[in-house]
Amino acid sequence: MRKKIVAANWKMHKIVAEARSYIQSLLVELGDETDVDVVLVPPFTLLQLCSEMVGESPAVKIGAQNMHPAMSGAFTGEISPQMLRDLFVRYVVVGHSERRALFGESDHFVGEKVRAAHEASLRPILCVGEKLEERAADRVHEVIDRQLAGGLEGIGPKEMQETIIAYEPVWAIGTGHNATPSQAQDVHSHIRAVIARLFDQATADRVRIQYGGSVKPDNAAELLRQPDIDGALVGGASLDPRSFAAIVKAARDAKA
Ligand code: PEP
């Protein structure tokens, strides 16, 4: 059985004092939860603080929201995989739709980041998802296939099993309109079939696929009960530790 994984993408929110009090509350809320992998994904400025505060907590690990694929070099303003490892970061989100749309990241560049993450022993959370007009034009599978082919290019089955896919329909992100459980399940099972085609069935069966897009405490349980939904990538509702913890508890209790 795949262990559920729930991640909190804080995006460009929170400063030191806010992060400190959030983590204090979250660690109390979660206790020694170990049935679910919980990942906090703060902005770069808070990675060190968050790493220090979660310390050896079995419950919570730290992820970054982005990185450059080069290990070092003349890339002003960028952060390398090696720098993330240095701060005890374990996961890195790549190809978030905001980075694709606002910063022009291509599938090819996203694939470079996935490979670089594995080289540095970071687990990439590769985001894929269609825009509203692409869904309306019945192009969901075509878009997902293209993003997976580019994002997963050049990795082997072992790396694939350590990669997390986040299905995030762009129209559901930050809008309050989540995909219905059956819409999400349909795409998740398609993603798993694509991974089986690109790698093999045993690998596909091991890969964890998160759903992201307006997940909240009151819709999480139903989404997380779907057989191919193995966790959630949460934006807005992760900014409050109680609401994020409620989603983690829904993941723990979800039985397909
Ligand atoms: C996200 O940005 O990854 C996300 C899923 O945001 P929200 O939960 O706010 O829709």
Short mmCIF file of C-alpha atoms and ligand atoms in Angstrom, two decimals:
data_model
loop_
_atom_site.label_atom_id
_atom_site.label_comp_id
_atom_site.label_asym_id
_atom_site.label_seq_id
_atom_site.Cartn_x
_atom_site.Cartn_y
_atom_site.Cartn_z
CA MET A 1 0.00 0.00 0.00
CA ARG A 2 1.22 3.48 -0.83
CA LYS A 3 1.80 5.78 2.14
CA LYS A 4 -0.14 9.02 1.81
CA ILE A 5 1.86 12.23 1.44
CA VAL A 6 0.45 15.66 2.24
CA ALA A 7 2.41 18.84 1.52
CA ALA A 8 1.84 22.46 2.54
CA ASN A 9 2.84 24.92 -0.19
CA TRP A 10 3.04 28.27 1.60
CA LYS A 11 3.91 30.05 -1.68
CA MET A 12 5.12 33.63 -0.99
CA HIS A 13 3.59 33.84 2.48
CA LYS A 14 4.88 34.10 6.07
CA ILE A 15 7.79 35.70 7.82
CA VAL A 16 9.96 34.33 10.62
CA ALA A 17 7.64 34.99 13.59
CA GLU A 18 4.64 33.54 11.74
CA ALA A 19 6.54 30.42 10.71
CA ARG A 20 7.74 29.89 14.27
CA SER A 21 4.27 29.96 15.77
CA TYR A 22 2.81 27.87 12.90
CA ILE A 23 5.32 25.07 13.45
CA GLN A 24 4.83 25.08 17.20
CA SER A 25 1.07 24.61 16.68
CA LEU A 26 1.46 22.06 13.89
CA LEU A 27 3.79 19.82 15.89
CA VAL A 28 1.26 19.82 18.75
CA GLU A 29 -1.63 19.09 16.35
CA LEU A 30 0.19 16.21 14.67
CA GLY A 31 1.82 14.64 17.74
CA ASP A 32 3.87 11.69 16.51
CA GLU A 33 1.86 11.11 13.36
CA THR A 34 3.85 8.70 11.23
CA ASP A 35 1.13 7.11 9.12
CA VAL A 36 1.30 10.02 6.66
CA ASP A 37 4.35 11.75 5.17
CA VAL A 38 3.93 15.44 5.95
CA VAL A 39 5.99 18.00 4.04
CA LEU A 40 6.21 21.73 4.78
CA VAL A 41 7.14 23.77 1.72
CA PRO A 42 7.98 27.31 2.91
CA PRO A 43 9.67 30.10 0.94
CA PHE A 44 13.48 29.90 0.74
CA THR A 45 13.90 32.51 3.50
CA LEU A 46 12.26 30.17 6.02
CA LEU A 47 13.90 26.87 5.06
CA GLN A 48 16.61 27.03 7.68
CA LEU A 49 14.25 27.98 10.50
CA CYS A 50 11.75 25.30 9.50
CA SER A 51 14.47 22.64 9.24
CA GLU A 52 15.78 23.54 12.67
CA MET A 53 12.33 23.57 14.22
CA VAL A 54 11.16 20.24 12.84
CA GLY A 55 14.60 18.77 13.64
CA GLU A 56 14.39 15.03 13.91
CA SER A 57 10.56 15.06 14.02
CA PRO A 58 9.40 11.78 12.53
CA ALA A 59 6.23 13.55 11.42
CA VAL A 60 7.35 16.50 9.32
CA LYS A 61 9.92 16.94 6.56
CA ILE A 62 10.87 20.07 4.63
CA GLY A 63 10.53 20.81 0.93
CA ALA A 64 11.47 23.77 -1.27
CA GLN A 65 9.16 25.46 -3.77
CA ASN A 66 11.67 25.54 -6.62
CA MET A 67 15.35 25.29 -7.48
CA HIS A 68 17.75 25.77 -10.38
CA PRO A 69 19.05 22.53 -11.95
CA ALA A 70 22.74 23.58 -11.85
CA MET A 71 24.71 22.61 -8.73
CA SER A 72 26.40 26.03 -8.61
CA GLY A 73 27.38 28.84 -10.96
CA ALA A 74 26.58 32.27 -12.31
CA PHE A 75 22.80 32.21 -11.85
CA THR A 76 22.06 35.35 -9.89
CA GLY A 77 19.04 34.97 -7.65
CA GLU A 78 18.78 31.20 -7.98
CA ILE A 79 19.09 28.39 -5.44
CA SER A 80 20.83 25.07 -6.21
CA PRO A 81 20.00 21.48 -5.21
CA GLN A 82 23.19 21.40 -3.17
CA MET A 83 22.12 24.49 -1.20
CA LEU A 84 18.80 22.82 -0.39
CA ARG A 85 20.52 19.66 0.81
CA ASP A 86 22.74 21.80 3.00
CA LEU A 87 19.60 22.96 4.86
CA PHE A 88 18.29 19.38 5.28
CA VAL A 89 15.60 19.86 2.66
CA ARG A 90 14.24 16.50 1.42
CA TYR A 91 11.69 17.43 -1.25
CA VAL A 92 11.46 20.02 -4.00
CA VAL A 93 8.39 21.13 -5.94
CA VAL A 94 9.11 21.45 -9.66
CA GLY A 95 6.94 22.64 -12.51
CA HIS A 96 4.27 24.30 -10.39
CA SER A 97 1.75 25.92 -12.73
CA GLU A 98 2.59 29.36 -11.34
CA ARG A 99 6.20 28.87 -12.39
CA ARG A 100 5.18 27.55 -15.78
CA ALA A 101 2.75 30.44 -16.39
CA LEU A 102 4.49 33.37 -14.68
CA PHE A 103 8.14 32.44 -15.21
CA GLY A 104 7.92 30.66 -18.54
CA GLU A 105 9.26 27.28 -17.40
CA SER A 106 9.16 24.68 -20.18
CA ASP A 107 8.64 20.92 -19.85
CA HIS A 108 12.28 20.47 -20.83
CA PHE A 109 13.53 22.80 -18.06
CA VAL A 110 11.25 21.07 -15.55
CA GLY A 111 12.77 17.73 -16.61
CA GLU A 112 16.28 19.10 -15.98
CA LYS A 113 15.19 19.99 -12.46
CA VAL A 114 13.76 16.51 -11.84
CA ARG A 115 17.07 14.94 -12.89
CA ALA A 116 19.09 17.42 -10.83
CA ALA A 117 16.91 16.75 -7.79
CA HIS A 118 17.64 13.02 -8.00
CA GLU A 119 21.35 13.66 -8.46
CA ALA A 120 21.25 15.57 -5.17
CA SER A 121 19.08 12.93 -3.43
CA LEU A 122 16.11 15.28 -3.23
CA ARG A 123 12.66 13.91 -3.99
CA PRO A 124 10.97 15.98 -6.69
CA ILE A 125 7.25 16.72 -6.51
CA LEU A 126 6.50 17.14 -10.21
CA CYS A 127 3.36 19.22 -10.82
CA VAL A 128 1.23 18.64 -13.90
CA GLY A 129 -2.23 19.87 -14.80
CA GLU A 130 -4.37 21.35 -17.53
CA LYS A 131 -5.84 24.83 -17.95
CA LEU A 132 -9.60 25.34 -18.10
CA GLU A 133 -9.61 25.89 -21.87
CA GLU A 134 -7.62 22.68 -22.36
CA ARG A 135 -10.21 20.73 -20.33
CA ALA A 136 -13.00 22.38 -22.32
CA ALA A 137 -11.29 21.29 -25.55
CA ASP A 138 -11.00 17.70 -24.27
CA ARG A 139 -7.20 17.93 -24.24
CA VAL A 140 -6.54 16.89 -20.62
CA HIS A 141 -4.73 13.64 -21.42
CA GLU A 142 -2.71 15.22 -24.22
CA VAL A 143 -1.47 18.00 -21.88
CA ILE A 144 -0.68 15.61 -19.02
CA ASP A 145 1.15 13.21 -21.38
CA ARG A 146 3.32 16.03 -22.70
CA GLN A 147 4.15 17.33 -19.21
CA LEU A 148 4.99 13.83 -17.95
CA ALA A 149 7.14 12.99 -20.98
CA GLY A 150 9.18 16.20 -20.56
CA GLY A 151 9.31 16.13 -16.77
CA LEU A 152 10.33 12.47 -16.50
CA GLU A 153 12.75 12.35 -19.41
CA GLY A 154 16.05 10.61 -18.66
CA ILE A 155 15.22 9.07 -15.29
CA GLY A 156 15.05 5.34 -14.57
CA PRO A 157 12.49 3.27 -12.63
CA LYS A 158 14.36 3.71 -9.35
CA GLU A 159 14.22 7.52 -9.61
CA MET A 160 10.63 7.32 -10.80
CA GLN A 161 9.62 5.52 -7.62
CA GLU A 162 11.17 8.36 -5.58
CA THR A 163 9.36 11.00 -7.62
CA ILE A 164 5.99 12.30 -6.47
CA ILE A 165 3.54 13.51 -9.09
CA ALA A 166 1.09 16.27 -8.15
CA TYR A 167 -1.95 16.53 -10.39
CA GLU A 168 -3.02 20.15 -10.09
CA PRO A 169 -5.64 21.31 -12.59
CA VAL A 170 -4.82 24.98 -13.09
CA TRP A 171 -8.49 25.98 -12.92
CA ALA A 172 -8.73 24.51 -9.41
CA ILE A 173 -5.70 26.26 -7.91
CA GLY A 174 -6.66 29.03 -5.52
CA THR A 175 -10.16 29.28 -6.96
CA GLY A 176 -12.18 27.38 -4.34
CA HIS A 177 -13.41 25.07 -7.13
CA ASN A 178 -11.74 21.71 -6.60
CA ALA A 179 -11.92 18.92 -9.17
CA THR A 180 -14.61 16.46 -8.17
CA PRO A 181 -13.27 13.21 -6.72
CA SER A 182 -14.22 11.39 -9.91
CA GLN A 183 -12.63 14.00 -12.20
CA ALA A 184 -9.43 13.77 -10.15
CA GLN A 185 -9.49 9.96 -9.97
CA ASP A 186 -9.91 9.78 -13.73
CA VAL A 187 -6.74 11.82 -14.34
CA HIS A 188 -4.78 10.08 -11.56
CA SER A 189 -5.47 6.67 -13.04
CA HIS A 190 -4.44 8.01 -16.45
CA ILE A 191 -1.17 9.31 -14.94
CA ARG A 192 -0.49 5.89 -13.45
CA ALA A 193 -1.14 4.25 -16.82
CA VAL A 194 1.30 6.65 -18.50
CA ILE A 195 3.97 5.84 -15.91
CA ALA A 196 3.38 2.12 -16.52
CA ARG A 197 3.87 2.74 -20.24
CA LEU A 198 7.02 4.86 -19.77
CA PHE A 199 8.51 2.56 -17.09
CA ASP A 200 6.68 -0.61 -15.97
CA GLN A 201 3.59 -1.59 -13.99
CA ALA A 202 5.42 -2.35 -10.72
CA THR A 203 6.98 1.12 -10.79
CA ALA A 204 3.65 2.76 -11.59
CA ASP A 205 2.02 0.93 -8.68
CA ARG A 206 4.58 2.39 -6.28
CA VAL A 207 4.48 6.04 -7.41
CA ARG A 208 2.52 8.42 -5.20
CA ILE A 209 0.23 10.86 -6.97
CA GLN A 210 -1.03 13.86 -5.02
CA TYR A 211 -4.06 15.93 -5.93
CA GLY A 212 -3.80 19.72 -5.58
CA GLY A 213 -6.33 22.47 -6.21
CA SER A 214 -8.55 23.98 -3.51
CA VAL A 215 -8.14 21.06 -1.09
CA LYS A 216 -9.72 21.97 2.25
CA PRO A 217 -10.59 20.09 5.44
CA ASP A 218 -14.17 19.61 4.22
CA ASN A 219 -13.37 18.11 0.80
CA ALA A 220 -10.12 16.28 1.62
CA ALA A 221 -11.58 13.01 2.90
CA GLU A 222 -13.61 12.27 -0.21
CA LEU A 223 -10.75 13.14 -2.56
CA LEU A 224 -8.27 11.09 -0.54
CA ARG A 225 -10.53 8.02 -0.57
CA GLN A 226 -10.10 7.64 -4.34
CA PRO A 227 -7.92 4.64 -5.17
CA ASP A 228 -5.26 6.55 -7.14
CA ILE A 229 -5.13 9.66 -4.96
CA ASP A 230 -2.19 9.19 -2.62
CA GLY A 231 -2.07 12.57 -0.95
CA ALA A 232 -2.57 16.28 -1.39
CA LEU A 233 -0.56 19.36 -2.30
CA VAL A 234 -2.27 22.14 -0.40
CA GLY A 235 -1.89 25.89 -0.94
CA GLY A 236 -4.36 28.26 0.74
CA ALA A 237 -5.69 25.81 3.34
CA SER A 238 -2.16 24.96 4.46
CA LEU A 239 -1.53 28.47 5.77
CA ASP A 240 -3.36 27.72 9.01
CA PRO A 241 -1.82 24.88 11.04
CA ARG A 242 -5.18 23.58 12.29
CA SER A 243 -6.70 23.41 8.84
CA PHE A 244 -3.56 21.77 7.43
CA ALA A 245 -3.49 19.26 10.30
CA ALA A 246 -7.16 18.43 9.61
CA ILE A 247 -6.21 17.54 6.02
CA VAL A 248 -3.34 15.35 7.27
CA LYS A 249 -5.78 13.57 9.59
CA ALA A 250 -8.21 13.06 6.69
CA ALA A 251 -5.34 11.43 4.77
CA ARG A 252 -4.52 9.19 7.70
CA ASP A 253 -8.15 8.06 7.99
CA ALA A 254 -8.83 7.70 4.24
CA LYS A 255 -9.46 4.18 3.09
CA ALA A 256 -10.01 3.64 -0.60
C1 PEP B 1 -1.11 25.01 -5.09
O1 PEP B 1 -0.79 26.13 -5.42
O2 PEP B 1 -0.29 24.09 -5.19
C2 PEP B 1 -2.46 24.79 -4.59
C3 PEP B 1 -2.92 23.57 -4.68
O3 PEP B 1 -3.13 25.88 -4.13
P1 PEP B 1 -4.62 25.89 -3.47
O4 PEP B 1 -4.68 24.74 -2.49
O5 PEP B 1 -4.73 27.21 -2.79
O6 PEP B 1 -5.59 25.70 -4.58
#
